[in-house]
Amino acid sequence: MSTRSGVVAHRGASAEFPELTLVAYEQALKQGAEALEVDIRLTSDGVPVLLHDPRTARVADRDVWVHSSTLDELSTLDLGTWHPVHRRPEPLLTLRSLLVMAEAYPNVKLFLETKHPVPSGGRVEVALRDELKYFGLDRPASHLESRAVMMSFSVMAVRRFRQLAPQVPAVQLRERGNVLKSWPAEGFGAQLMGPSIGALRARPWLVDYWRSRGMGTYCWTVDDPADMLLCRDLGVDWVATNVPSRALTVLDGP
Ligand code: G3P
Ligand code: CA
């Protein structure tokens, strides 16, 4: 059958570099990652930026709410010095800057996760669609050929995005607690299911189940070599990892 699982750099090469920064993505690409994973939130002035948490405390030199800060305010943050290995300042990355950088890598896929706290209710999916349109990524020849793939834990967000950009495929993310609620998977309108590695370890048969319904599997976050091999053996399509260099070595090995 198939080619091996593709390696997705989760928030970039984020074990070695500060997550969601340009340096983390550039290094992941240098290491050979075949796809990038991205978390997207909206600033108060409606700009899609790359931050995982609703507040910045974990990764910045100041703690602010993302949804109530402007792009200018967030651009003054240092998102690099906190990192235990990197320890150097890094600026905030906008989705647009990432997509500009990614234009030089046309074969690299982009797994774009909308984070959707109540305050942005739906606007982040619209902003993502608009950015994809700006870069001509909203009308791929087919789902399989699409460089961009939308993702969300929210069933509503996936549905909403698929209505906004029907030609762009989506991953319905699932955690261990709710993975079985994905049995009527076709109903979500996603082309791939996205279980955590914990969910997949507990129910490895789900990969075949989804495949039999025409859906692929994207598994996160897979840093342990044994888990990488499990994904490979199950035929998982995409493996998201904080250590892309390790995943490439393990998955290409015997
Ligand atoms: O790749 C999906 C995964 O990133 C979902 O979890 O919390 O890391 O965004 P989280
Ligand atoms: Ca994510």
PDB file of N, CA, C and O in Angstrom, residues 91-149:
ATOM      1  N   PRO A  91      10.344  37.253  18.127  1.00  0.00           N
ATOM      2  CA  PRO A  91       9.096  38.027  18.035  1.00  0.00           C
ATOM      3  C   PRO A  91       7.881  37.154  17.701  1.00  0.00           C
ATOM      4  O   PRO A  91       8.016  36.016  17.240  1.00  0.00           O
ATOM      5  N   LEU A  92       6.713  37.746  17.916  1.00  0.00           N
ATOM      6  CA  LEU A  92       5.450  37.119  17.516  1.00  0.00           C
ATOM      7  C   LEU A  92       5.419  36.923  16.001  1.00  0.00           C
ATOM      8  O   LEU A  92       5.919  37.755  15.249  1.00  0.00           O
ATOM      9  N   LEU A  93       4.803  35.830  15.584  1.00  0.00           N
ATOM     10  CA  LEU A  93       4.672  35.559  14.142  1.00  0.00           C
ATOM     11  C   LEU A  93       3.194  35.709  13.772  1.00  0.00           C
ATOM     12  O   LEU A  93       2.320  35.140  14.441  1.00  0.00           O
ATOM     13  N   THR A  94       2.928  36.447  12.707  1.00  0.00           N
ATOM     14  CA  THR A  94       1.550  36.492  12.198  1.00  0.00           C
ATOM     15  C   THR A  94       1.369  35.317  11.236  1.00  0.00           C
ATOM     16  O   THR A  94       2.348  34.785  10.682  1.00  0.00           O
ATOM     17  N   LEU A  95       0.121  34.946  11.005  1.00  0.00           N
ATOM     18  CA  LEU A  95      -0.144  33.879  10.032  1.00  0.00           C
ATOM     19  C   LEU A  95       0.382  34.298   8.659  1.00  0.00           C
ATOM     20  O   LEU A  95       0.963  33.494   7.927  1.00  0.00           O
ATOM     21  N   ARG A  96       0.220  35.590   8.350  1.00  0.00           N
ATOM     22  CA  ARG A  96       0.667  36.046   7.033  1.00  0.00           C
ATOM     23  C   ARG A  96       2.184  35.870   6.867  1.00  0.00           C
ATOM     24  O   ARG A  96       2.659  35.407   5.842  1.00  0.00           O
ATOM     25  N   SER A  97       2.941  36.209   7.901  1.00  0.00           N
ATOM     26  CA  SER A  97       4.409  36.060   7.801  1.00  0.00           C
ATOM     27  C   SER A  97       4.796  34.603   7.627  1.00  0.00           C
ATOM     28  O   SER A  97       5.724  34.279   6.892  1.00  0.00           O
ATOM     29  N   LEU A  98       4.093  33.721   8.309  1.00  0.00           N
ATOM     30  CA  LEU A  98       4.403  32.295   8.143  1.00  0.00           C
ATOM     31  C   LEU A  98       4.111  31.853   6.706  1.00  0.00           C
ATOM     32  O   LEU A  98       4.902  31.133   6.096  1.00  0.00           O
ATOM     33  N   LEU A  99       2.972  32.298   6.177  1.00  0.00           N
ATOM     34  CA  LEU A  99       2.596  31.871   4.828  1.00  0.00           C
ATOM     35  C   LEU A  99       3.557  32.451   3.780  1.00  0.00           C
ATOM     36  O   LEU A  99       3.850  31.799   2.782  1.00  0.00           O
ATOM     37  N   VAL A 100       4.070  33.643   4.036  1.00  0.00           N
ATOM     38  CA  VAL A 100       5.080  34.217   3.134  1.00  0.00           C
ATOM     39  C   VAL A 100       6.322  33.325   3.154  1.00  0.00           C
ATOM     40  O   VAL A 100       6.857  32.941   2.112  1.00  0.00           O
ATOM     41  N   MET A 101       6.780  32.971   4.341  1.00  0.00           N
ATOM     42  CA  MET A 101       7.970  32.119   4.451  1.00  0.00           C
ATOM     43  C   MET A 101       7.723  30.769   3.771  1.00  0.00           C
ATOM     44  O   MET A 101       8.575  30.240   3.061  1.00  0.00           O
ATOM     45  N   ALA A 102       6.522  30.225   3.959  1.00  0.00           N
ATOM     46  CA  ALA A 102       6.215  28.889   3.436  1.00  0.00           C
ATOM     47  C   ALA A 102       6.096  28.868   1.915  1.00  0.00           C
ATOM     48  O   ALA A 102       6.135  27.794   1.310  1.00  0.00           O
ATOM     49  N   GLU A 103       5.966  30.042   1.305  1.00  0.00           N
ATOM     50  CA  GLU A 103       5.868  30.068  -0.168  1.00  0.00           C
ATOM     51  C   GLU A 103       7.113  29.464  -0.826  1.00  0.00           C
ATOM     52  O   GLU A 103       7.061  28.958  -1.941  1.00  0.00           O
ATOM     53  N   ALA A 104       8.225  29.503  -0.127  1.00  0.00           N
ATOM     54  CA  ALA A 104       9.466  28.932  -0.680  1.00  0.00           C
ATOM     55  C   ALA A 104       9.480  27.407  -0.570  1.00  0.00           C
ATOM     56  O   ALA A 104      10.408  26.767  -1.062  1.00  0.00           O
ATOM     57  N   TYR A 105       8.467  26.830   0.082  1.00  0.00           N
ATOM     58  CA  TYR A 105       8.415  25.372   0.286  1.00  0.00           C
ATOM     59  C   TYR A 105       7.073  24.831  -0.212  1.00  0.00           C
ATOM     60  O   TYR A 105       6.235  24.397   0.578  1.00  0.00           O
ATOM     61  N   PRO A 106       6.862  24.844  -1.519  1.00  0.00           N
ATOM     62  CA  PRO A 106       5.524  24.517  -2.043  1.00  0.00           C
ATOM     63  C   PRO A 106       5.070  23.084  -1.773  1.00  0.00           C
ATOM     64  O   PRO A 106       3.880  22.801  -1.869  1.00  0.00           O
ATOM     65  N   ASN A 107       5.993  22.195  -1.422  1.00  0.00           N
ATOM     66  CA  ASN A 107       5.569  20.812  -1.149  1.00  0.00           C
ATOM     67  C   ASN A 107       5.268  20.548   0.323  1.00  0.00           C
ATOM     68  O   ASN A 107       4.919  19.430   0.684  1.00  0.00           O
ATOM     69  N   VAL A 108       5.455  21.554   1.134  1.00  0.00           N
ATOM     70  CA  VAL A 108       5.211  21.380   2.570  1.00  0.00           C
ATOM     71  C   VAL A 108       3.748  21.689   2.891  1.00  0.00           C
ATOM     72  O   VAL A 108       3.220  22.726   2.488  1.00  0.00           O
ATOM     73  N   LYS A 109       3.108  20.762   3.607  1.00  0.00           N
ATOM     74  CA  LYS A 109       1.700  20.987   3.994  1.00  0.00           C
ATOM     75  C   LYS A 109       1.617  21.878   5.207  1.00  0.00           C
ATOM     76  O   LYS A 109       2.554  21.939   6.019  1.00  0.00           O
ATOM     77  N   LEU A 110       0.467  22.503   5.381  1.00  0.00           N
ATOM     78  CA  LEU A 110       0.247  23.408   6.506  1.00  0.00           C
ATOM     79  C   LEU A 110      -1.010  22.965   7.242  1.00  0.00           C
ATOM     80  O   LEU A 110      -2.107  23.017   6.673  1.00  0.00           O
ATOM     81  N   PHE A 111      -0.845  22.472   8.463  1.00  0.00           N
ATOM     82  CA  PHE A 111      -1.993  22.073   9.290  1.00  0.00           C
ATOM     83  C   PHE A 111      -2.309  23.240  10.216  1.00  0.00           C
ATOM     84  O   PHE A 111      -1.552  23.540  11.144  1.00  0.00           O
ATOM     85  N   LEU A 112      -3.432  23.899   9.949  1.00  0.00           N
ATOM     86  CA  LEU A 112      -3.734  25.197  10.544  1.00  0.00           C
ATOM     87  C   LEU A 112      -4.886  25.055  11.528  1.00  0.00           C
ATOM     88  O   LEU A 112      -6.050  24.886  11.125  1.00  0.00           O
ATOM     89  N   GLU A 113      -4.549  25.124  12.819  1.00  0.00           N
ATOM     90  CA  GLU A 113      -5.569  24.891  13.856  1.00  0.00           C
ATOM     91  C   GLU A 113      -6.122  26.203  14.369  1.00  0.00           C
ATOM     92  O   GLU A 113      -5.376  27.036  14.882  1.00  0.00           O
ATOM     93  N   THR A 114      -7.429  26.362  14.250  1.00  0.00           N
ATOM     94  CA  THR A 114      -8.043  27.558  14.824  1.00  0.00           C
ATOM     95  C   THR A 114      -8.355  27.298  16.288  1.00  0.00           C
ATOM     96  O   THR A 114      -8.937  26.288  16.657  1.00  0.00           O
ATOM     97  N   LYS A 115      -7.899  28.224  17.115  1.00  0.00           N
ATOM     98  CA  LYS A 115      -8.227  28.201  18.540  1.00  0.00           C
ATOM     99  C   LYS A 115      -9.366  29.198  18.706  1.00  0.00           C
ATOM    100  O   LYS A 115      -9.313  30.298  18.143  1.00  0.00           O
ATOM    101  N   HIS A 116     -10.374  28.828  19.437  1.00  0.00           N
ATOM    102  CA  HIS A 116     -11.589  29.634  19.359  1.00  0.00           C
ATOM    103  C   HIS A 116     -12.226  29.862  20.720  1.00  0.00           C
ATOM    104  O   HIS A 116     -13.242  29.269  21.061  1.00  0.00           O
ATOM    105  N   PRO A 117     -11.595  30.745  21.492  1.00  0.00           N
ATOM    106  CA  PRO A 117     -12.273  31.121  22.731  1.00  0.00           C
ATOM    107  C   PRO A 117     -13.540  31.882  22.391  1.00  0.00           C
ATOM    108  O   PRO A 117     -13.659  32.419  21.286  1.00  0.00           O
ATOM    109  N   VAL A 118     -14.449  31.932  23.327  1.00  0.00           N
ATOM    110  CA  VAL A 118     -15.750  32.574  23.076  1.00  0.00           C
ATOM    111  C   VAL A 118     -15.618  33.960  22.422  1.00  0.00           C
ATOM    112  O   VAL A 118     -16.329  34.254  21.464  1.00  0.00           O
ATOM    113  N   PRO A 119     -14.687  34.817  22.884  1.00  0.00           N
ATOM    114  CA  PRO A 119     -14.666  36.174  22.333  1.00  0.00           C
ATOM    115  C   PRO A 119     -14.483  36.249  20.819  1.00  0.00           C
ATOM    116  O   PRO A 119     -14.970  37.180  20.187  1.00  0.00           O
ATOM    117  N   SER A 120     -13.776  35.272  20.202  1.00  0.00           N
ATOM    118  CA  SER A 120     -13.573  35.406  18.752  1.00  0.00           C
ATOM    119  C   SER A 120     -14.634  34.657  17.958  1.00  0.00           C
ATOM    120  O   SER A 120     -14.645  34.727  16.729  1.00  0.00           O
ATOM    121  N   GLY A 121     -15.527  33.946  18.638  1.00  0.00           N
ATOM    122  CA  GLY A 121     -16.620  33.163  18.071  1.00  0.00           C
ATOM    123  C   GLY A 121     -16.780  33.171  16.554  1.00  0.00           C
ATOM    124  O   GLY A 121     -17.635  33.873  16.022  1.00  0.00           O
ATOM    125  N   GLY A 122     -16.010  32.389  15.846  1.00  0.00           N
ATOM    126  CA  GLY A 122     -16.233  32.230  14.424  1.00  0.00           C
ATOM    127  C   GLY A 122     -15.369  33.133  13.565  1.00  0.00           C
ATOM    128  O   GLY A 122     -15.093  32.831  12.413  1.00  0.00           O
ATOM    129  N   ARG A 123     -14.895  34.245  14.119  1.00  0.00           N
ATOM    130  CA  ARG A 123     -14.140  35.183  13.289  1.00  0.00           C
ATOM    131  C   ARG A 123     -12.792  34.610  12.878  1.00  0.00           C
ATOM    132  O   ARG A 123     -12.249  34.952  11.835  1.00  0.00           O
ATOM    133  N   VAL A 124     -12.257  33.705  13.700  1.00  0.00           N
ATOM    134  CA  VAL A 124     -10.932  33.174  13.371  1.00  0.00           C
ATOM    135  C   VAL A 124     -10.989  32.278  12.137  1.00  0.00           C
ATOM    136  O   VAL A 124     -10.064  32.265  11.323  1.00  0.00           O
ATOM    137  N   GLU A 125     -12.108  31.570  11.962  1.00  0.00           N
ATOM    138  CA  GLU A 125     -12.241  30.749  10.743  1.00  0.00           C
ATOM    139  C   GLU A 125     -12.353  31.645   9.507  1.00  0.00           C
ATOM    140  O   GLU A 125     -11.798  31.342   8.455  1.00  0.00           O
ATOM    141  N   VAL A 126     -13.077  32.752   9.640  1.00  0.00           N
ATOM    142  CA  VAL A 126     -13.198  33.688   8.513  1.00  0.00           C
ATOM    143  C   VAL A 126     -11.824  34.282   8.187  1.00  0.00           C
ATOM    144  O   VAL A 126     -11.410  34.368   7.019  1.00  0.00           O
ATOM    145  N   ALA A 127     -11.078  34.647   9.235  1.00  0.00           N
ATOM    146  CA  ALA A 127      -9.747  35.227   9.018  1.00  0.00           C
ATOM    147  C   ALA A 127      -8.816  34.213   8.347  1.00  0.00           C
ATOM    148  O   ALA A 127      -8.041  34.573   7.450  1.00  0.00           O
ATOM    149  N   LEU A 128      -8.917  32.954   8.739  1.00  0.00           N
ATOM    150  CA  LEU A 128      -8.086  31.923   8.114  1.00  0.00           C
ATOM    151  C   LEU A 128      -8.455  31.780   6.635  1.00  0.00           C
ATOM    152  O   LEU A 128      -7.583  31.744   5.762  1.00  0.00           O
ATOM    153  N   ARG A 129      -9.756  31.712   6.365  1.00  0.00           N
ATOM    154  CA  ARG A 129     -10.179  31.599   4.964  1.00  0.00           C
ATOM    155  C   ARG A 129      -9.648  32.788   4.143  1.00  0.00           C
ATOM    156  O   ARG A 129      -9.143  32.616   3.034  1.00  0.00           O
ATOM    157  N   ASP A 130      -9.720  33.989   4.715  1.00  0.00           N
ATOM    158  CA  ASP A 130      -9.268  35.179   3.992  1.00  0.00           C
ATOM    159  C   ASP A 130      -7.765  35.117   3.693  1.00  0.00           C
ATOM    160  O   ASP A 130      -7.323  35.494   2.612  1.00  0.00           O
ATOM    161  N   GLU A 131      -6.990  34.648   4.660  1.00  0.00           N
ATOM    162  CA  GLU A 131      -5.543  34.541   4.438  1.00  0.00           C
ATOM    163  C   GLU A 131      -5.236  33.487   3.382  1.00  0.00           C
ATOM    164  O   GLU A 131      -4.376  33.686   2.527  1.00  0.00           O
ATOM    165  N   LEU A 132      -5.945  32.364   3.413  1.00  0.00           N
ATOM    166  CA  LEU A 132      -5.717  31.326   2.404  1.00  0.00           C
ATOM    167  C   LEU A 132      -6.059  31.861   1.015  1.00  0.00           C
ATOM    168  O   LEU A 132      -5.354  31.609   0.032  1.00  0.00           O
ATOM    169  N   LYS A 133      -7.125  32.627   0.961  1.00  0.00           N
ATOM    170  CA  LYS A 133      -7.543  33.229  -0.314  1.00  0.00           C
ATOM    171  C   LYS A 133      -6.458  34.181  -0.826  1.00  0.00           C
ATOM    172  O   LYS A 133      -6.102  34.170  -2.001  1.00  0.00           O
ATOM    173  N   TYR A 134      -5.916  34.988   0.070  1.00  0.00           N
ATOM    174  CA  TYR A 134      -4.870  35.960  -0.285  1.00  0.00           C
ATOM    175  C   TYR A 134      -3.679  35.254  -0.942  1.00  0.00           C
ATOM    176  O   TYR A 134      -3.064  35.765  -1.865  1.00  0.00           O
ATOM    177  N   PHE A 135      -3.361  34.054  -0.452  1.00  0.00           N
ATOM    178  CA  PHE A 135      -2.206  33.306  -0.974  1.00  0.00           C
ATOM    179  C   PHE A 135      -2.614  32.283  -2.044  1.00  0.00           C
ATOM    180  O   PHE A 135      -1.801  31.465  -2.464  1.00  0.00           O
ATOM    181  N   GLY A 136      -3.873  32.316  -2.457  1.00  0.00           N
ATOM    182  CA  GLY A 136      -4.337  31.381  -3.480  1.00  0.00           C
ATOM    183  C   GLY A 136      -4.348  29.937  -3.001  1.00  0.00           C
ATOM    184  O   GLY A 136      -4.234  29.001  -3.799  1.00  0.00           O
ATOM    185  N   LEU A 137      -4.519  29.744  -1.692  1.00  0.00           N
ATOM    186  CA  LEU A 137      -4.498  28.379  -1.145  1.00  0.00           C
ATOM    187  C   LEU A 137      -5.904  27.860  -0.848  1.00  0.00           C
ATOM    188  O   LEU A 137      -6.058  26.783  -0.280  1.00  0.00           O
ATOM    189  N   ASP A 138      -6.920  28.635  -1.215  1.00  0.00           N
ATOM    190  CA  ASP A 138      -8.293  28.246  -0.858  1.00  0.00           C
ATOM    191  C   ASP A 138      -8.976  27.417  -1.937  1.00  0.00           C
ATOM    192  O   ASP A 138     -10.078  26.933  -1.737  1.00  0.00           O
ATOM    193  N   ARG A 139      -8.315  27.253  -3.079  1.00  0.00           N
ATOM    194  CA  ARG A 139      -8.949  26.487  -4.162  1.00  0.00           C
ATOM    195  C   ARG A 139      -7.998  25.443  -4.743  1.00  0.00           C
ATOM    196  O   ARG A 139      -7.605  25.528  -5.909  1.00  0.00           O
ATOM    197  N   PRO A 140      -7.610  24.460  -3.945  1.00  0.00           N
ATOM    198  CA  PRO A 140      -6.736  23.409  -4.463  1.00  0.00           C
ATOM    199  C   PRO A 140      -7.474  22.557  -5.493  1.00  0.00           C
ATOM    200  O   PRO A 140      -8.705  22.524  -5.517  1.00  0.00           O
ATOM    201  N   ALA A 141      -6.679  21.864  -6.326  1.00  0.00           N
ATOM    202  CA  ALA A 141      -7.291  21.015  -7.350  1.00  0.00           C
ATOM    203  C   ALA A 141      -8.081  19.870  -6.709  1.00  0.00           C
ATOM    204  O   ALA A 141      -9.079  19.413  -7.263  1.00  0.00           O
ATOM    205  N   SER A 142      -7.623  19.396  -5.563  1.00  0.00           N
ATOM    206  CA  SER A 142      -8.349  18.329  -4.853  1.00  0.00           C
ATOM    207  C   SER A 142      -7.970  18.413  -3.375  1.00  0.00           C
ATOM    208  O   SER A 142      -6.986  19.079  -3.009  1.00  0.00           O
ATOM    209  N   HIS A 143      -8.749  17.727  -2.538  1.00  0.00           N
ATOM    210  CA  HIS A 143      -8.431  17.720  -1.112  1.00  0.00           C
ATOM    211  C   HIS A 143      -7.026  17.196  -0.860  1.00  0.00           C
ATOM    212  O   HIS A 143      -6.270  17.734  -0.067  1.00  0.00           O
ATOM    213  N   LEU A 144      -6.683  16.111  -1.577  1.00  0.00           N
ATOM    214  CA  LEU A 144      -5.376  15.489  -1.349  1.00  0.00           C
ATOM    215  C   LEU A 144      -4.235  16.417  -1.735  1.00  0.00           C
ATOM    216  O   LEU A 144      -3.180  16.410  -1.107  1.00  0.00           O
ATOM    217  N   GLU A 145      -4.451  17.216  -2.761  1.00  0.00           N
ATOM    218  CA  GLU A 145      -3.381  18.105  -3.226  1.00  0.00           C
ATOM    219  C   GLU A 145      -3.321  19.418  -2.457  1.00  0.00           C
ATOM    220  O   GLU A 145      -2.413  20.224  -2.668  1.00  0.00           O
ATOM    221  N   SER A 146      -4.284  19.641  -1.566  1.00  0.00           N
ATOM    222  CA  SER A 146      -4.326  20.926  -0.867  1.00  0.00           C
ATOM    223  C   SER A 146      -3.114  21.093   0.041  1.00  0.00           C
ATOM    224  O   SER A 146      -2.786  20.215   0.827  1.00  0.00           O
ATOM    225  N   ARG A 147      -2.444  22.241  -0.066  1.00  0.00           N
ATOM    226  CA  ARG A 147      -1.326  22.512   0.849  1.00  0.00           C
ATOM    227  C   ARG A 147      -1.856  22.832   2.233  1.00  0.00           C
ATOM    228  O   ARG A 147      -1.237  22.525   3.228  1.00  0.00           O
ATOM    229  N   ALA A 148      -2.999  23.491   2.286  1.00  0.00           N
ATOM    230  CA  ALA A 148      -3.553  23.910   3.570  1.00  0.00           C
ATOM    231  C   ALA A 148      -4.578  22.893   4.051  1.00  0.00           C
ATOM    232  O   ALA A 148      -5.374  22.369   3.263  1.00  0.00           O
ATOM    233  N   VAL A 149      -4.538  22.605   5.343  1.00  0.00           N
ATOM    234  CA  VAL A 149      -5.537  21.743   5.974  1.00  0.00           C
ATOM    235  C   VAL A 149      -5.961  22.442   7.267  1.00  0.00           C
ATOM    236  O   VAL A 149      -5.116  22.792   8.088  1.00  0.00           O
TER     237      VAL A 149
END
